[in-house]
PDB file of C-alpha atoms in Angstrom:
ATOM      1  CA  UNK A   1       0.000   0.000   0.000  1.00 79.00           C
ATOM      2  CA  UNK A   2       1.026   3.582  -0.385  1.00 82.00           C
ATOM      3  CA  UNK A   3       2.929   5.492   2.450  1.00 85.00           C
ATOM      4  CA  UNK A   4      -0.026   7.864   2.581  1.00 87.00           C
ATOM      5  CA  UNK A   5      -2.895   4.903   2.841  1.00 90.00           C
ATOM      6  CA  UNK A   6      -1.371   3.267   5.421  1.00 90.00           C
ATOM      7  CA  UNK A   7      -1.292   6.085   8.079  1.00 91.00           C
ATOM      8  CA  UNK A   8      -4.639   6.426   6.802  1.00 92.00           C
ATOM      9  CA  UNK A   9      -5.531   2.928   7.914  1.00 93.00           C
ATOM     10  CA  UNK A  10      -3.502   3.102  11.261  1.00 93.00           C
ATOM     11  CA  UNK A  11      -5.387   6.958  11.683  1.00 92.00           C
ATOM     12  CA  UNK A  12      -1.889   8.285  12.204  1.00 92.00           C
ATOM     13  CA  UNK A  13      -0.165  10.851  10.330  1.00 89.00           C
ATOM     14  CA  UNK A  14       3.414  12.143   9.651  1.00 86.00           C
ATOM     15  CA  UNK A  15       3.358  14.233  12.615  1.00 88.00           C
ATOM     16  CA  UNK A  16       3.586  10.994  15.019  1.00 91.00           C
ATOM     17  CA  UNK A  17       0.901   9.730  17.194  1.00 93.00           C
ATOM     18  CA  UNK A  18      -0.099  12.160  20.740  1.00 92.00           C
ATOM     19  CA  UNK A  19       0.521  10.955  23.906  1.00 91.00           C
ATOM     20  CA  UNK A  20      -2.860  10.005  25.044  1.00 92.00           C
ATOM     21  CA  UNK A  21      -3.212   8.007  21.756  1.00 94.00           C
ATOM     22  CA  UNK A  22       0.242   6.069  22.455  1.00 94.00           C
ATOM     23  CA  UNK A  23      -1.265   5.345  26.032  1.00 93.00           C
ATOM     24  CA  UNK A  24      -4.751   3.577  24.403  1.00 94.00           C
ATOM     25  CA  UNK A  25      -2.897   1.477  21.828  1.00 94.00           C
ATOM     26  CA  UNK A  26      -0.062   0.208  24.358  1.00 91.00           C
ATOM     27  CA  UNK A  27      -3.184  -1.054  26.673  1.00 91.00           C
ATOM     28  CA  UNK A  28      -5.013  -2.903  23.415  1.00 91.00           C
ATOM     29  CA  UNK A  29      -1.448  -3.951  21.731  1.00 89.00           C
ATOM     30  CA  UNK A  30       0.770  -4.430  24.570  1.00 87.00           C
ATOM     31  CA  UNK A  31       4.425  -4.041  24.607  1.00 86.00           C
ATOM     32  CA  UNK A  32       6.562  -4.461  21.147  1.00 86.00           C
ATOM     33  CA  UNK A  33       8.450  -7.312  22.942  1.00 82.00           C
ATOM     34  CA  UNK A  34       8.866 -10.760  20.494  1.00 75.00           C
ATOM     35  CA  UNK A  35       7.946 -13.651  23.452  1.00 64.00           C
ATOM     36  CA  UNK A  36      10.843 -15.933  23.299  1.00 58.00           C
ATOM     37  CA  UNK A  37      11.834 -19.269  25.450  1.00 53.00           C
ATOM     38  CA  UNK A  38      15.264 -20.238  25.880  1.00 54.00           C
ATOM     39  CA  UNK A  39      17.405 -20.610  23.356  1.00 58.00           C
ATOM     40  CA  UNK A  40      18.451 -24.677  22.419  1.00 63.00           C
ATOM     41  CA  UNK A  41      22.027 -25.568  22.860  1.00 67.00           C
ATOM     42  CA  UNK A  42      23.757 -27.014  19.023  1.00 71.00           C
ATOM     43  CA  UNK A  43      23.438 -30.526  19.962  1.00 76.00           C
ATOM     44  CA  UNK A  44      19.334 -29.738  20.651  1.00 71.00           C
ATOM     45  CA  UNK A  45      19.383 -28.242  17.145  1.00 71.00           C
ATOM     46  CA  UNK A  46      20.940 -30.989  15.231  1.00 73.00           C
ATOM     47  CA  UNK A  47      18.727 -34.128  16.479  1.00 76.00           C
ATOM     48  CA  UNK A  48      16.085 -31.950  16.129  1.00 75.00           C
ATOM     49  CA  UNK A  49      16.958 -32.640  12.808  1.00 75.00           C
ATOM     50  CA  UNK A  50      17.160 -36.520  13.140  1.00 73.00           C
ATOM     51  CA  UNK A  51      13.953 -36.435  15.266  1.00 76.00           C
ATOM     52  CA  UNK A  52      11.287 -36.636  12.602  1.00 78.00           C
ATOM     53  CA  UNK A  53       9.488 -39.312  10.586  1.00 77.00           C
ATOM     54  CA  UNK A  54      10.973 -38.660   7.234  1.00 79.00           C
ATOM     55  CA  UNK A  55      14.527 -38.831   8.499  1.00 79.00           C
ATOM     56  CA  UNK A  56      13.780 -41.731  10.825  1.00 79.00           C
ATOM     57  CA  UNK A  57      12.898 -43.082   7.434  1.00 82.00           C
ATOM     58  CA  UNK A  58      15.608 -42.549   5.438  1.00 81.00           C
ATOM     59  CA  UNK A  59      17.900 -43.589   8.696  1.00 81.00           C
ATOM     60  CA  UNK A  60      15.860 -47.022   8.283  1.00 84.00           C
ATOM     61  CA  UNK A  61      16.144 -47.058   4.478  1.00 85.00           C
ATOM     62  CA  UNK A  62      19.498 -46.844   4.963  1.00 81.00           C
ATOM     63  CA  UNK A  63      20.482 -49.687   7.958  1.00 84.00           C
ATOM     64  CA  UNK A  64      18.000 -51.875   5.396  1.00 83.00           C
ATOM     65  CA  UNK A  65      19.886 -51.066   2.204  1.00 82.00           C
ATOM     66  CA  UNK A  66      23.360 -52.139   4.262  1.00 84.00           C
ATOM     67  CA  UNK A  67      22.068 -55.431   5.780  1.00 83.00           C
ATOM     68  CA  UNK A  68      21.213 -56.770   2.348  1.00 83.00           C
ATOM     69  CA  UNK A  69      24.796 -55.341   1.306  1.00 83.00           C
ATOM     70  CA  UNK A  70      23.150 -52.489  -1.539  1.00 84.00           C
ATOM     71  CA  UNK A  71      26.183 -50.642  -0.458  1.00 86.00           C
ATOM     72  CA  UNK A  72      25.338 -48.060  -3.385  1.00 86.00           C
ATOM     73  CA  UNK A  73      21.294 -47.320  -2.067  1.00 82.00           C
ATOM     74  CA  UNK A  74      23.062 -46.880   1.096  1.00 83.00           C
ATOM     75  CA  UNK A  75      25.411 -44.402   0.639  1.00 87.00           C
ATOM     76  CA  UNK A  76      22.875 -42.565  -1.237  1.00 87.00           C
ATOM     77  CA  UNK A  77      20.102 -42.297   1.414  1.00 85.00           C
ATOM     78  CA  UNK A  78      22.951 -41.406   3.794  1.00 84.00           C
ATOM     79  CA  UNK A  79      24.146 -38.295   1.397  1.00 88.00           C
ATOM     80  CA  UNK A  80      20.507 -37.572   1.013  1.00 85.00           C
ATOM     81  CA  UNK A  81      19.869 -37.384   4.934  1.00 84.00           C
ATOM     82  CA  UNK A  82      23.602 -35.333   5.886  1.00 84.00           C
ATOM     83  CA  UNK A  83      22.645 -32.875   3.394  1.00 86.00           C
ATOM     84  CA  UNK A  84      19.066 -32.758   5.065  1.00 84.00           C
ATOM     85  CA  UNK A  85      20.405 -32.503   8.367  1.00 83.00           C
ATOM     86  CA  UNK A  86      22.992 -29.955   7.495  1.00 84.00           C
ATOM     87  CA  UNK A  87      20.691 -27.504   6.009  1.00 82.00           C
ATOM     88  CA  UNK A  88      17.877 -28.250   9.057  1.00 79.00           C
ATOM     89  CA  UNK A  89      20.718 -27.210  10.670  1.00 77.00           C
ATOM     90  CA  UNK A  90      22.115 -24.112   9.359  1.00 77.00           C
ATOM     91  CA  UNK A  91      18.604 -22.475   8.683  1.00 73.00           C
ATOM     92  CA  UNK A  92      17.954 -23.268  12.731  1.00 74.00           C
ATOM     93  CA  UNK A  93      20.953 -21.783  13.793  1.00 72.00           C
ATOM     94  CA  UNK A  94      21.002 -18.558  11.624  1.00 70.00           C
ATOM     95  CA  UNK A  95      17.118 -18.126  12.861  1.00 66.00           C
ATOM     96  CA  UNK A  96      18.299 -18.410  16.771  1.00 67.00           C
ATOM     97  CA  UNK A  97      21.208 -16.025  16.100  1.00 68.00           C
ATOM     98  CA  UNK A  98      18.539 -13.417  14.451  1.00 64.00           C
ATOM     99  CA  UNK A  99      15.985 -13.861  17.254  1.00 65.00           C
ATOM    100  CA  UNK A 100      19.294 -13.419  19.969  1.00 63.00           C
ATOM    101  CA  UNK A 101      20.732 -10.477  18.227  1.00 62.00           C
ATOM    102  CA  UNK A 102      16.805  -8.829  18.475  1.00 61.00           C
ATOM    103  CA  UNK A 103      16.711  -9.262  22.012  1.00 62.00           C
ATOM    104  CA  UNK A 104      19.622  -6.967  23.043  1.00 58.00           C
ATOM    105  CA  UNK A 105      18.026  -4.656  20.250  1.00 61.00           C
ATOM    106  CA  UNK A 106      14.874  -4.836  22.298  1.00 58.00           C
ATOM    107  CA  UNK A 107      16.046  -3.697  25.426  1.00 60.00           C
ATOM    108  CA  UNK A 108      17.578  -0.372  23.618  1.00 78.00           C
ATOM    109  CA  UNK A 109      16.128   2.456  22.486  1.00 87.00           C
ATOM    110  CA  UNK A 110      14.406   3.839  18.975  1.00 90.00           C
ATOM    111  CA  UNK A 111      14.100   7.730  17.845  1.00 93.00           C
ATOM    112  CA  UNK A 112       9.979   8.479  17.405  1.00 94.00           C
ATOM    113  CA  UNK A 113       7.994  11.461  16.265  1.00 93.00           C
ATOM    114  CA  UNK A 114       5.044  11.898  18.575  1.00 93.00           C
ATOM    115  CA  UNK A 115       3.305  15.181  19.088  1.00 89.00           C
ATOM    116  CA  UNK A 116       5.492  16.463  16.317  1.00 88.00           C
ATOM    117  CA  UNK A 117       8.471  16.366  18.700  1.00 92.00           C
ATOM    118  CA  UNK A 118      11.588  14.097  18.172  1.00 93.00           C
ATOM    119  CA  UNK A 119      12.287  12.167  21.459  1.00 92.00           C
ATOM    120  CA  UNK A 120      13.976   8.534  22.112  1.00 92.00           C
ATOM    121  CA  UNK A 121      12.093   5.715  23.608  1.00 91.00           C
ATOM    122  CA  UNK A 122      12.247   2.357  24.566  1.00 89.00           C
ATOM    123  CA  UNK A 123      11.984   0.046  21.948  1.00 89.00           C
ATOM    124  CA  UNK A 124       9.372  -1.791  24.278  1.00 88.00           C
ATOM    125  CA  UNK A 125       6.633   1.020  24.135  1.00 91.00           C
ATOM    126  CA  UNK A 126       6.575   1.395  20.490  1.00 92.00           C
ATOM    127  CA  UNK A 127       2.860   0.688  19.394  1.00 94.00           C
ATOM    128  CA  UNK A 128       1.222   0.819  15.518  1.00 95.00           C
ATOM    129  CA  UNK A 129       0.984   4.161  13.969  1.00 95.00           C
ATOM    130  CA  UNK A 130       3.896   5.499  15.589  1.00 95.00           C
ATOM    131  CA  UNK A 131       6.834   7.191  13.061  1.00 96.00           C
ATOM    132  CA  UNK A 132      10.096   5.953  13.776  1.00 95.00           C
ATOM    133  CA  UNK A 133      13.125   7.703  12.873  1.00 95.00           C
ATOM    134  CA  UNK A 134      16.012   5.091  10.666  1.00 95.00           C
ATOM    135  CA  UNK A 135      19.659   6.454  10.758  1.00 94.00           C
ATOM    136  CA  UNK A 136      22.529   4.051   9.209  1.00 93.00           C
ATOM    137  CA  UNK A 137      23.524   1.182  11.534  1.00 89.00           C
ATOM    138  CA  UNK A 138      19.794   1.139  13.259  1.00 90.00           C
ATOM    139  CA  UNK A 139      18.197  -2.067  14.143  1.00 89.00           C
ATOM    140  CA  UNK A 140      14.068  -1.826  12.557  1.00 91.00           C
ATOM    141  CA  UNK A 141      12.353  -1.895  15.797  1.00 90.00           C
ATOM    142  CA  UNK A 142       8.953  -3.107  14.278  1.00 90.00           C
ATOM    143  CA  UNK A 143       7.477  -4.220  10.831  1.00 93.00           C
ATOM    144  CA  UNK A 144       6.695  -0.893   9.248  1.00 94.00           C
ATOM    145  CA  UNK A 145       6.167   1.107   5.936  1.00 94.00           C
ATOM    146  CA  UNK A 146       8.485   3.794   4.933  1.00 95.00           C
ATOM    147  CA  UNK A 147       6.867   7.460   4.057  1.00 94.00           C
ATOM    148  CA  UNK A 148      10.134   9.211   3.921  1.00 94.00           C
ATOM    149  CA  UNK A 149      13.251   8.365   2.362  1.00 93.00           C
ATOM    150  CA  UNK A 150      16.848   9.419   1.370  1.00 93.00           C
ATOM    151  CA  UNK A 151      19.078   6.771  -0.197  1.00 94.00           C
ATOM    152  CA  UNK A 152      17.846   4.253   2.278  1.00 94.00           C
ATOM    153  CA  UNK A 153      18.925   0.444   2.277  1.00 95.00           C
ATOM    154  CA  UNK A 154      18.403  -2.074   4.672  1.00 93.00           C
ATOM    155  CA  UNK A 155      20.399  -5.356   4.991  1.00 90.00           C
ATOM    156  CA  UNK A 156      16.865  -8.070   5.064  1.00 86.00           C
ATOM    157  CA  UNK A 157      19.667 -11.402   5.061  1.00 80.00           C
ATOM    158  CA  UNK A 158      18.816 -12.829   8.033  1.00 72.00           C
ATOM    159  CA  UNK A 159      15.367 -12.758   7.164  1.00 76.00           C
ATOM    160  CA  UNK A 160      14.688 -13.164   3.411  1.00 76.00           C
ATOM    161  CA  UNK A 161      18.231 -14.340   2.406  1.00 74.00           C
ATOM    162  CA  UNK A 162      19.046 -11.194   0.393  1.00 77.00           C
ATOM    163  CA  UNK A 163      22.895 -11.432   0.323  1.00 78.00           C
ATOM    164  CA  UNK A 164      22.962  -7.036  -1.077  1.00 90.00           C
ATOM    165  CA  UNK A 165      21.695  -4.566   1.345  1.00 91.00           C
ATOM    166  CA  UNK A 166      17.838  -3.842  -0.157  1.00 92.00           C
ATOM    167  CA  UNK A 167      17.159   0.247  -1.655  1.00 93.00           C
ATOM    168  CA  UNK A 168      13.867   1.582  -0.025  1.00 93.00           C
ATOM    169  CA  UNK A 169      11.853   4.106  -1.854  1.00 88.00           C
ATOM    170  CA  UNK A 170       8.429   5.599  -1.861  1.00 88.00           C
ATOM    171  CA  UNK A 171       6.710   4.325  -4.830  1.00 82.00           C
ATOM    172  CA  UNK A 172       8.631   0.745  -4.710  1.00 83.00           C
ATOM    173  CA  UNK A 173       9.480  -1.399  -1.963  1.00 87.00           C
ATOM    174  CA  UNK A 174       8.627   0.632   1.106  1.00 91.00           C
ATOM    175  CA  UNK A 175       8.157  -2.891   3.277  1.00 92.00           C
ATOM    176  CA  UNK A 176      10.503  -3.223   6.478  1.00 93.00           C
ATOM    177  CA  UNK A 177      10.920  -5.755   8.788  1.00 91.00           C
ATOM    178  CA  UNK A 178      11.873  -5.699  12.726  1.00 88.00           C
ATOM    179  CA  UNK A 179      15.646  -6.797  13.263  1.00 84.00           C
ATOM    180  CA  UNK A 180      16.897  -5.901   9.625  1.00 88.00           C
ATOM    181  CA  UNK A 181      19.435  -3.390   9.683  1.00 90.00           C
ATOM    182  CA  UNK A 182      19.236  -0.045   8.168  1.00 93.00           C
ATOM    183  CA  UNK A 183      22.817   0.366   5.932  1.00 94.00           C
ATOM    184  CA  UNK A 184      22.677   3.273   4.697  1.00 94.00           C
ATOM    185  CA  UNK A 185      20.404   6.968   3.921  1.00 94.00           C
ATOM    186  CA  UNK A 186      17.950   8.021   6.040  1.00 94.00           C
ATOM    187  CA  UNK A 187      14.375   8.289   6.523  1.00 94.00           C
ATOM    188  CA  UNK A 188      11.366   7.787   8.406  1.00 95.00           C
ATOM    189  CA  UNK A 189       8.455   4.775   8.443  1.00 95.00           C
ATOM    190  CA  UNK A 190       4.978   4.336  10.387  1.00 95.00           C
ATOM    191  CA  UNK A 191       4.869   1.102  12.564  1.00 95.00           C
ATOM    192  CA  UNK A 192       2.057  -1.097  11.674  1.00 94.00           C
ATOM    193  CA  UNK A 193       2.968  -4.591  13.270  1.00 91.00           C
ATOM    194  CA  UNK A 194       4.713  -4.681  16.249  1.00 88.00           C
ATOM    195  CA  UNK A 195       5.765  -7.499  18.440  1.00 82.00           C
ATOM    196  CA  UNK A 196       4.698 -10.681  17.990  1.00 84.00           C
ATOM    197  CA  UNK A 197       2.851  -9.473  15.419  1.00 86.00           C
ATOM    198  CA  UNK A 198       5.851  -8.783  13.346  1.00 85.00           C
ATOM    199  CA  UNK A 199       7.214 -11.271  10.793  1.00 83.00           C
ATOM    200  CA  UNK A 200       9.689 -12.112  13.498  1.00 80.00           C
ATOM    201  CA  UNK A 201       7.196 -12.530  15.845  1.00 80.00           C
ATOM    202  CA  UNK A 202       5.728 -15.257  13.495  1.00 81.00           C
ATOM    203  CA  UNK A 203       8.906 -16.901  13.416  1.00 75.00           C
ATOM    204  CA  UNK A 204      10.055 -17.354  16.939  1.00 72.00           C
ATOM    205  CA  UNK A 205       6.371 -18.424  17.885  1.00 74.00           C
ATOM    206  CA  UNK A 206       7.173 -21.494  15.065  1.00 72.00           C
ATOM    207  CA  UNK A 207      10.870 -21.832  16.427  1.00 64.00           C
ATOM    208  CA  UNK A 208      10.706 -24.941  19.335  1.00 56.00           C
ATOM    209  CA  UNK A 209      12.077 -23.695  22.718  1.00 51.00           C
ATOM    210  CA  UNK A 210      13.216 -25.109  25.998  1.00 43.00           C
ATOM    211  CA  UNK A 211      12.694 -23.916  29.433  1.00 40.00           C
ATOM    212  CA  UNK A 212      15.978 -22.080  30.369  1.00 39.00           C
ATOM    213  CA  UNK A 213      17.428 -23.852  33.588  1.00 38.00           C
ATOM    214  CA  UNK A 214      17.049 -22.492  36.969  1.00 36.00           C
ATOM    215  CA  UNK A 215      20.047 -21.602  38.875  1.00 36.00           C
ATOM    216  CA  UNK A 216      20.215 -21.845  42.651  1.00 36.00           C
ATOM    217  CA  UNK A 217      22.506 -19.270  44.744  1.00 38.00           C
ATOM    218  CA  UNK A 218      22.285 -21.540  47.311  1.00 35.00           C
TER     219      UNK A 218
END
């Protein structure tokens, strides 16, 4: 949608949302935290990969294939299920890096227009319909649309893959995402899903967790 429709939708404008406004979304939307469980150790990862029916099957396949001495079938399945495994794997891993890296980016703090005054906030109490302010080397605090830009990029690889930083412009792709990182230009962008709302939301609540251990001081 275009910059200007979606602050329609979210009844905000370019001037930033007032205070008493901020105070009624934060109560409907709650905080703009991403709910996350402790992270899994690299050994949890990698059975995870092993612990599922199509690679108990293969694993079977194969043990078959080398009783009955089809030493070819077997060396097949087992290239077949590595390769599996390894790319389980590596997709896992770089997805519990991105959600660690936005947790210390949640506890800082984002520039945001409200009232028409610039002021700096924690990243917490952002809510939708609030204009955030993107500098080089910021962390996108929220999924949002950009309605001002000046030769901004934004590095999407942990998400989407992208391996060049991605050009954001008004008229083209205008879509952010929360933990990309802005590389470059400048600009501003309405929030419109926060939390675990966002697209990374969405991913940690798919990501399996375990319950981090309790320590004693005892």
């Amino acid at each position: 949608m275009p910059a200007a429709a979606v602050l329609a939708a979210l009844l905000s404008d370019e001037c930033g949302l007032s205070e008493a406004e901020v105070e009624r979304r934060h109560a409907r939307f709650g905080a703009n935290l991403v709910e996350r469980g402790g992270a899994r150790s690299r050994l949890a990862i990698f059975a995870a990969q092993l612990a599922n029916v199509p690679s108990g099957l293969l694993v079977a396949s194969s043990v078959v294939s080398t009783a009955l001495g089809e030493w070819f079938d077997a060396a097949a399945i087992g290239t077949v299920l590595g390769l599996n495994t390894a790319i389980g794997y590596a997709v896992e891993r770089s997805s519990e890096r991105f959600l660690a890296s936005w947790q210390s980016a949640e506890a800082g703090d984002t520039e945001v227009l409200r009232d028409g005054n610039v002021r700096r906030i924690s990243t917490a109490d952002l809510v939708p319909g609030d204009i955030i302010m993107l500098h080089a080397g910021d962390v996108v605090p929220a999924d949002a649309t950009v309605v001002e830009a000046v030769r901004l990029a934004v590095d999407q690889y942990a998400l989407t893959g992208e391996s060049v930083p991605i050009p954001k412009e008004l008229g083209a792709d205008t879509a952010l995402y929360a933990g990309t990182v802005i590389t470059g230009g400048r600009g501003r962008a309405v929030v419109e899903r926060p939390g675990r709302d966002s697209a990374l939301g969405r991913i940690a609540a798919l990501m399996p967790t375990r319950t981090a251990p309790v320590l004693s001081c005892s």
